[in-house]
mmCIF file of C-alpha atoms and ligand atoms in Angstrom:
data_model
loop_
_atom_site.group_PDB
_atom_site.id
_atom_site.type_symbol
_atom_site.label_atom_id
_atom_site.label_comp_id
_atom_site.label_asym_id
_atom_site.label_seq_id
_atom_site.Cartn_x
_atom_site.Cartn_y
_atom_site.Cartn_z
ATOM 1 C CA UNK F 394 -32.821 -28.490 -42.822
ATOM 2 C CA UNK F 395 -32.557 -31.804 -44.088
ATOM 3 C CA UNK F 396 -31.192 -32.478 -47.412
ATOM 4 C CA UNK F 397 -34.770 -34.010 -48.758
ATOM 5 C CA UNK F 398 -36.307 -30.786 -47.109
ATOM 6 C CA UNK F 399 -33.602 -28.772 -49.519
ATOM 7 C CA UNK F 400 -34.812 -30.700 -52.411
ATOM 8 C CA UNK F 401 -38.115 -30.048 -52.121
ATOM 9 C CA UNK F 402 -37.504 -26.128 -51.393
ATOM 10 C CA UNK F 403 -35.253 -26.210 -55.176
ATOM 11 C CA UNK F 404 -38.838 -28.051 -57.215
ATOM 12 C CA UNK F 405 -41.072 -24.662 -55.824
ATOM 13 C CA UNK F 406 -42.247 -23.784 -59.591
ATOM 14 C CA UNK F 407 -45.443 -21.366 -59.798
ATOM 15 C CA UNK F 408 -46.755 -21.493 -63.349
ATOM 16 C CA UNK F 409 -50.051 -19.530 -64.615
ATOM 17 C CA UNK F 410 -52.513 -19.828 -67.984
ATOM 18 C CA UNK F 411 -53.784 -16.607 -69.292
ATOM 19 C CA UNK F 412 -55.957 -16.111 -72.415
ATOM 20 C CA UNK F 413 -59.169 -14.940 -73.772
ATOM 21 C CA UNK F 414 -62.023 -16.184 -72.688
ATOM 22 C CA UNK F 415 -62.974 -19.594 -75.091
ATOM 23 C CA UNK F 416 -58.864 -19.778 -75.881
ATOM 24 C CA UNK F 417 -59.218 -23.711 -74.796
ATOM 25 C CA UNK F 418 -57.305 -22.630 -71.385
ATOM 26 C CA UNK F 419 -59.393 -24.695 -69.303
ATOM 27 C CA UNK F 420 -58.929 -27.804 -71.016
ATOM 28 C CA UNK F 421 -54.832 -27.409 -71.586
ATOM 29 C CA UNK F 422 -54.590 -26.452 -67.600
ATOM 30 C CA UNK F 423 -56.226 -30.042 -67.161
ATOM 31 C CA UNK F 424 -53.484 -31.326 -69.475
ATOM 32 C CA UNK F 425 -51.038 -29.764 -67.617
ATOM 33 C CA UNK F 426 -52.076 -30.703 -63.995
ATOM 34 C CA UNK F 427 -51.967 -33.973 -65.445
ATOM 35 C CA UNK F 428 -48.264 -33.333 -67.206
ATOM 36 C CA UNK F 429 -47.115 -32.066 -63.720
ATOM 37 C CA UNK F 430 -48.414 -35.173 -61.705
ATOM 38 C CA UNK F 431 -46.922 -37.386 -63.885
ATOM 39 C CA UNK F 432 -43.469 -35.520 -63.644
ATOM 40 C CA UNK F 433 -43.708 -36.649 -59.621
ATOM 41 C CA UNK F 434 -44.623 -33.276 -58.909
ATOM 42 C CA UNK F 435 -46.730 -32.157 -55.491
ATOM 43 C CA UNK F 436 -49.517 -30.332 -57.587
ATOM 44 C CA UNK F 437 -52.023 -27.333 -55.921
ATOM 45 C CA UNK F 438 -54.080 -26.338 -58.755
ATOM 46 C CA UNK F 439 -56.417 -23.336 -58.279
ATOM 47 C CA UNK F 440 -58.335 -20.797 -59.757
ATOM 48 C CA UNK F 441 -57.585 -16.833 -59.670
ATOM 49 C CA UNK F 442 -60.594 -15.186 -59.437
ATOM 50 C CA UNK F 443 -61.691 -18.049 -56.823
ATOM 51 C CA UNK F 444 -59.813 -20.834 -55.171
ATOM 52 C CA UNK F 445 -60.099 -20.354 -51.806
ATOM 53 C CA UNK F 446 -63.689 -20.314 -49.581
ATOM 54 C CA UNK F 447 -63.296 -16.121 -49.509
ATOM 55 C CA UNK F 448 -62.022 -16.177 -53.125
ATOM 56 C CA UNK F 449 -64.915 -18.003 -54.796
ATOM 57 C CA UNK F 450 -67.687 -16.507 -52.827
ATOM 58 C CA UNK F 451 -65.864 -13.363 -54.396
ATOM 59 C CA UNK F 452 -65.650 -14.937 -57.449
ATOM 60 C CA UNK F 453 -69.528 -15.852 -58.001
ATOM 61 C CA UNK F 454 -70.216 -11.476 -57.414
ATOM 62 C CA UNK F 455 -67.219 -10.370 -59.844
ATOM 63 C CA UNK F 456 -69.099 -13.181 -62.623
ATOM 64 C CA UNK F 457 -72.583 -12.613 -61.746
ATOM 65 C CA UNK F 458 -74.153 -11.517 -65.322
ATOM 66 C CA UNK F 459 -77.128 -9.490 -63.132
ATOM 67 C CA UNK F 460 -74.582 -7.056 -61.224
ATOM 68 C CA UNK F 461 -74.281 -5.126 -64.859
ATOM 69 C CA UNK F 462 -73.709 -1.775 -62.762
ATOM 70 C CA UNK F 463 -70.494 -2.775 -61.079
ATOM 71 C CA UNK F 464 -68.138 0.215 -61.030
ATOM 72 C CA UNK F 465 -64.538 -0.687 -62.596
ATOM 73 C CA UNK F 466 -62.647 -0.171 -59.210
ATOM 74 C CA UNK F 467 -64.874 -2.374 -57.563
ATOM 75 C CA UNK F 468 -64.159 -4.620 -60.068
ATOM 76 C CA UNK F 469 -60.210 -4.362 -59.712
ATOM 77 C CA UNK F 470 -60.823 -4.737 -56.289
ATOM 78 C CA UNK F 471 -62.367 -7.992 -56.373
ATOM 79 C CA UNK F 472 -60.125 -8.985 -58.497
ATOM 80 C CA UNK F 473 -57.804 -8.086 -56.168
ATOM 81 C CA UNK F 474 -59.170 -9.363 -53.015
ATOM 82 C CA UNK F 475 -59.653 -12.682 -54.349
ATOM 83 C CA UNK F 476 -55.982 -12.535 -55.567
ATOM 84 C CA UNK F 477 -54.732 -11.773 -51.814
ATOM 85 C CA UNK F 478 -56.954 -14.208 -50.216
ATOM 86 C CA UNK F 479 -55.523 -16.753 -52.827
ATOM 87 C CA UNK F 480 -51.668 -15.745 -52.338
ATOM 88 C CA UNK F 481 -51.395 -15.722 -48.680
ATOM 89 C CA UNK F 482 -53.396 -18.683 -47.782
ATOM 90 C CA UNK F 483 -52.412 -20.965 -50.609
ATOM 91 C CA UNK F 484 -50.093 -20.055 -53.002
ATOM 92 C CA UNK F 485 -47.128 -18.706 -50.665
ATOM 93 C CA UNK F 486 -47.240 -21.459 -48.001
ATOM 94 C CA UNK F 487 -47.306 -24.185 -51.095
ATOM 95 C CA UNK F 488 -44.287 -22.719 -52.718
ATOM 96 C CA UNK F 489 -42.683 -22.323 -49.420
ATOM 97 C CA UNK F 490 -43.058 -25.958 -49.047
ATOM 98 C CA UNK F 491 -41.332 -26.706 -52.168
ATOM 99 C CA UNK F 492 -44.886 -27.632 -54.170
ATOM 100 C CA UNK F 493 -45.311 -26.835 -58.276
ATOM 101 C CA UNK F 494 -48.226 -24.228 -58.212
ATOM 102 C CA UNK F 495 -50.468 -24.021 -61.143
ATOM 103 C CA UNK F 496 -52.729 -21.386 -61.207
ATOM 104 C CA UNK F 497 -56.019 -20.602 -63.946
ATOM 105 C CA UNK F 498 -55.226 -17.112 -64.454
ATOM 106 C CA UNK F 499 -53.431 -14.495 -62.128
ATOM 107 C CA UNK F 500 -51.879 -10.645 -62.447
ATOM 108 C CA UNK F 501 -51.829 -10.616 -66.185
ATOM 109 C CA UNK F 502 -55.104 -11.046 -66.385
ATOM 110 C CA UNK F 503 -55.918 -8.325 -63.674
ATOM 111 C CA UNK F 504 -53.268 -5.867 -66.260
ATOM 112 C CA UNK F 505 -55.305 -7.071 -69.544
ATOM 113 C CA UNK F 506 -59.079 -7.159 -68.087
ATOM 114 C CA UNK F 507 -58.565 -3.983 -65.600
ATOM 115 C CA UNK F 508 -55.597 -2.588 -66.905
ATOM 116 C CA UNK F 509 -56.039 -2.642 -70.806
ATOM 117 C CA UNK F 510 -59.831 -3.695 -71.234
ATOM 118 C CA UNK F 511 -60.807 -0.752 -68.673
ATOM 119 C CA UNK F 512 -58.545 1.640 -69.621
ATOM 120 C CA UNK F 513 -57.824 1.864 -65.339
ATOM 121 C CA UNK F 514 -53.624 1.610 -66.607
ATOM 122 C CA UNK F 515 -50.951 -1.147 -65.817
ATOM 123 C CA UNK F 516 -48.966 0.948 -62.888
ATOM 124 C CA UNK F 517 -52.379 1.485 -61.082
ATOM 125 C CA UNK F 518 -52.781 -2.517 -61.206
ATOM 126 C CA UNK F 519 -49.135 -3.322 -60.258
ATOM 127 C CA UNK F 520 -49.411 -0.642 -57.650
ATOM 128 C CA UNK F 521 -52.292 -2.330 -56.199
ATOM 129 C CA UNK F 522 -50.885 -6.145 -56.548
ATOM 130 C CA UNK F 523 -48.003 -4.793 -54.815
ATOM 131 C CA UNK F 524 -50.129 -5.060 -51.468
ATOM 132 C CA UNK F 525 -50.955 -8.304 -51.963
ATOM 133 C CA UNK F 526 -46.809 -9.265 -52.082
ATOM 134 C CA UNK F 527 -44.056 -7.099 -53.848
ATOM 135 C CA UNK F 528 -43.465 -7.840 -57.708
ATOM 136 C CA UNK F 529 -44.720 -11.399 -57.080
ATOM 137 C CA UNK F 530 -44.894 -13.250 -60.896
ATOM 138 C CA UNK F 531 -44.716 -16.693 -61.730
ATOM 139 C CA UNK F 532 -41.703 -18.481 -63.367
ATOM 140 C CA UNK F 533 -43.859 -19.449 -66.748
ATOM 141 C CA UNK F 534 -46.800 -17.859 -67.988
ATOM 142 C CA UNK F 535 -48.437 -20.237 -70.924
ATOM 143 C CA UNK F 536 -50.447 -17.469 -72.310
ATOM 144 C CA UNK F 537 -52.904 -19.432 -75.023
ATOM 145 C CA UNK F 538 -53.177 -17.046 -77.771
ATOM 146 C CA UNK F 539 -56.605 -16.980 -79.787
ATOM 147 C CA UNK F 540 -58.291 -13.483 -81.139
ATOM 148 C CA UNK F 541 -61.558 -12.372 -79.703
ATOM 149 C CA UNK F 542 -63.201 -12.873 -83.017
ATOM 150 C CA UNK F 543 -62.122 -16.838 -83.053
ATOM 151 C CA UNK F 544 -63.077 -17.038 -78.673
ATOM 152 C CA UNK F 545 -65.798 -16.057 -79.167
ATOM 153 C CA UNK F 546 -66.769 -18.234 -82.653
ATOM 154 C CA UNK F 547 -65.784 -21.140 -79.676
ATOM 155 C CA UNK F 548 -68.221 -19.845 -76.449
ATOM 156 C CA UNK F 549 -71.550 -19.557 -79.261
ATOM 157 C CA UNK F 550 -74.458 -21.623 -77.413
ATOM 158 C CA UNK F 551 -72.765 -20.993 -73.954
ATOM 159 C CA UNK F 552 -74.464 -18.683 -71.160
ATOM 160 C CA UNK F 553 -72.310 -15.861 -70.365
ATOM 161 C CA UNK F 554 -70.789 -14.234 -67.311
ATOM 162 C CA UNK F 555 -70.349 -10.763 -66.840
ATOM 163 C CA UNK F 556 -67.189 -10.546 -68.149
ATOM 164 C CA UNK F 557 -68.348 -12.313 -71.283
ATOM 165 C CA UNK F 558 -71.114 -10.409 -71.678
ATOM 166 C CA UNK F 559 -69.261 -7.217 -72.635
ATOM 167 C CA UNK F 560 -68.511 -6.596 -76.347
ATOM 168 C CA UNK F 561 -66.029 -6.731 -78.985
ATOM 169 C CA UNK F 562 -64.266 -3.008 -78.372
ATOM 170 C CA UNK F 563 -63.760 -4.491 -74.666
ATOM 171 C CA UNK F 564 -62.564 -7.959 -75.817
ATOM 172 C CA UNK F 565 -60.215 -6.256 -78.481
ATOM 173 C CA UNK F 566 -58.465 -4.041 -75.778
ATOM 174 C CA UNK F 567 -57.900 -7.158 -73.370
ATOM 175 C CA UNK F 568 -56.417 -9.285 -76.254
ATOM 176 C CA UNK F 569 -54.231 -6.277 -77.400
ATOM 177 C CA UNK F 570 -53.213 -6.130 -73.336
ATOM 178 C CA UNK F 571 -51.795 -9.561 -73.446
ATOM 179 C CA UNK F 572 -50.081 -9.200 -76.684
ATOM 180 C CA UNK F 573 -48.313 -6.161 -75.044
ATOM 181 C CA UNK F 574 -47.758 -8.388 -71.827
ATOM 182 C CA UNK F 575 -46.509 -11.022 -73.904
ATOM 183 C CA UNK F 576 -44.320 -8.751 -76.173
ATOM 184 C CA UNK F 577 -42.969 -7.377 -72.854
ATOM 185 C CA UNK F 578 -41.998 -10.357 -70.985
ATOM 186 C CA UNK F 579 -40.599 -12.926 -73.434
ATOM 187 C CA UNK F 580 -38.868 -14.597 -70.878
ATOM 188 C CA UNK F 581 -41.681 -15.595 -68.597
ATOM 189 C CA UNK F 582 -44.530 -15.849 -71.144
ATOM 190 C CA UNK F 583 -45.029 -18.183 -73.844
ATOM 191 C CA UNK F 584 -46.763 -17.448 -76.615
ATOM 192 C CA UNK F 585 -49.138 -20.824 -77.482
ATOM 193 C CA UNK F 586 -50.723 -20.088 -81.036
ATOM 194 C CA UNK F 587 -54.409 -22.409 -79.907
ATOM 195 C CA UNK F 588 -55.642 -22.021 -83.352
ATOM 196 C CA UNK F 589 -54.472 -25.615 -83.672
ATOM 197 C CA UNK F 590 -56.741 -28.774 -82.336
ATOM 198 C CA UNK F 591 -56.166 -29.598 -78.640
ATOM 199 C CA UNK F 592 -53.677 -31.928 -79.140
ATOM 200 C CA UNK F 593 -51.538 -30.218 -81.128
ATOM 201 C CA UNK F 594 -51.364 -27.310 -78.682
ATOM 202 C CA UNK F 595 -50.329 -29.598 -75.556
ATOM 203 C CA UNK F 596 -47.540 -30.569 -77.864
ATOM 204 C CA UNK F 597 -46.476 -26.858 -77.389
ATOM 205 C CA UNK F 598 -46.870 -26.705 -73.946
ATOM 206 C CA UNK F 599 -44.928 -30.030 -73.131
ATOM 207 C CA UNK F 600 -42.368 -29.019 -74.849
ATOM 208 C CA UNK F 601 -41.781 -25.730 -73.258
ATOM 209 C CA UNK F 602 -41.918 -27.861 -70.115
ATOM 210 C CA UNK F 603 -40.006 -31.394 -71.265
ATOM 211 C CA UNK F 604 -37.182 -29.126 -71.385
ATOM 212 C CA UNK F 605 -37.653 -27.094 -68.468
ATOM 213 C CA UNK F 606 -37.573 -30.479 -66.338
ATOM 214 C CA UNK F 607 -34.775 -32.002 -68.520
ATOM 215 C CA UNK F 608 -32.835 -34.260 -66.709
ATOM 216 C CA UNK F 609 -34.807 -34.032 -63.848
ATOM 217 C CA UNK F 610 -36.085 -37.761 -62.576
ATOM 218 C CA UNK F 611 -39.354 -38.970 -62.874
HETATM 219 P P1 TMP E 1283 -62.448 -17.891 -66.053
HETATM 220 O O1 TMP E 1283 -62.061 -18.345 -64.719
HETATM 221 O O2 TMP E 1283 -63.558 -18.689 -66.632
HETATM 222 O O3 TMP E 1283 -61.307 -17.749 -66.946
HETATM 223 O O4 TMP E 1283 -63.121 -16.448 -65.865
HETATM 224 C C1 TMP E 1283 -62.610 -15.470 -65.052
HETATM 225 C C2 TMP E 1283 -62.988 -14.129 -65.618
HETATM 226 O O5 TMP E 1283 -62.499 -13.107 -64.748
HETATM 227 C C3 TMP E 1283 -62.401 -13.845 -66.994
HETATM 228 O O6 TMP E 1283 -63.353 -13.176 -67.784
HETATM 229 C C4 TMP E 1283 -61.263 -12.890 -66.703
HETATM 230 C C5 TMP E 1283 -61.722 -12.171 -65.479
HETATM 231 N N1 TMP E 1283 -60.659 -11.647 -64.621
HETATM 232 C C6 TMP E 1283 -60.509 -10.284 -64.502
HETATM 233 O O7 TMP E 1283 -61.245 -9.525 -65.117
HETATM 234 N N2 TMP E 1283 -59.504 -9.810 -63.692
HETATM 235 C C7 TMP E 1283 -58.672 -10.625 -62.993
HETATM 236 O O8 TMP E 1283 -57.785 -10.135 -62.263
HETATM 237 C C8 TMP E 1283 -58.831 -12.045 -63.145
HETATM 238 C C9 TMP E 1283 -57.922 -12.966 -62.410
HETATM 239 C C10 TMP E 1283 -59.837 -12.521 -63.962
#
């Protein structure tokens, strides 16, 4: 392999947002594609569920607000199938080629929605996610930390998916999911307090990430 081609293999970085729905995640992943582009890096940004054809057809059932009588399995199998769709057509292949992968959500949310918020338990989600590729995690993990009270204070006036739709006992249990997923795995997942205004949280995120690329050329 050529030493350009080694490079490249070293810069493979797979980071992840997590949150609550109405955290601000959408709008700080924008900040961070940006961030990562202007760091030189070969940027894929995608969605988990969604972001691949298979994945977001997959996506629009797991969302749709009239399917009320999905079944939790089916549900974590969605999830799931999205997820595996996702991994082996787009994710793997871009980290193989030495690209920084940035990815709206991913297992962590699958352990806090499924896992926590459906009481269906964290080895039955790793167990499945195992299929998909053995104890495959990203390097960072911003989760954006907001309570459901405060999310939901932020997604007033907005139609709601499915997954919004369901109520506070449901939102609780997520949110106290990540906490424990956060608690758990310090050294993958920061913690980004998004009570602050937008900017003031990207100043959290680049710094987690100024000094991960420290001394790295622009
Ligand atoms: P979002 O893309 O707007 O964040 O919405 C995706 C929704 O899907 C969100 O409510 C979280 C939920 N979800 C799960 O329930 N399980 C999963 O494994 C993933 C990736 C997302």
């Amino acid at each position: 392999m050529a030493e350009a081609d080694k490079e490249d293999m070293n810069k493979a970085l797979f980071i992840t947002v997590e949150g609550m729905d109405g955290s601000g995640k959408t709008t700080q992943f924008k900040l961070i594609e940006e961030y990562l582009v202007s760091r030189g890096r070969d940027v894929v940004a995608v969605r988990d569920p969604g972001g691949t054809r298979i994945g977001e057809r997959i996506r629009n059932i797991i969302l749709d607000p009239h399917l009320h009588e999905m079944d939790y399995i089916t549900e974590l199998m969605l999830c799931a199938s999205s997820r595996a769709q996702l991994v082996r057509q787009i994710i793997k292949p871009a980290l193989s080629e030495g690209k920084t992968v940035l990815c709206d959500r991913f297992i962590d949310s699958n352990i806090a929605y499924q896992g926590y918020g459906r009481d269906i338990g964290v080895d039955e989600i790793i167990r499945v996610n195992n299929l998909i590729s053995e104890n495959f995690n990203p390097d960072i993990t911003f989760f954006f930390n907001l309570s459901p009270g405060e999310a939901v204070k932020r997604r007033k006036n907005q139609a709601c998916d499915r997954m919004e739709n369901e109520d506070m006992a449901f939102h609780e249990k997520v949110y106290a999911g990540y906490l424990k997923l956060a608690y758990d795995n310090p050294e993958r997942i920061v913690n980004i307090d998004c009570t602050k205004d937008i900017e003031s949280v990207f100043k959290d995120v680049s710094d987690v990430l100024d000094k991960k690329f420290k001394g790295e050329a622009v």
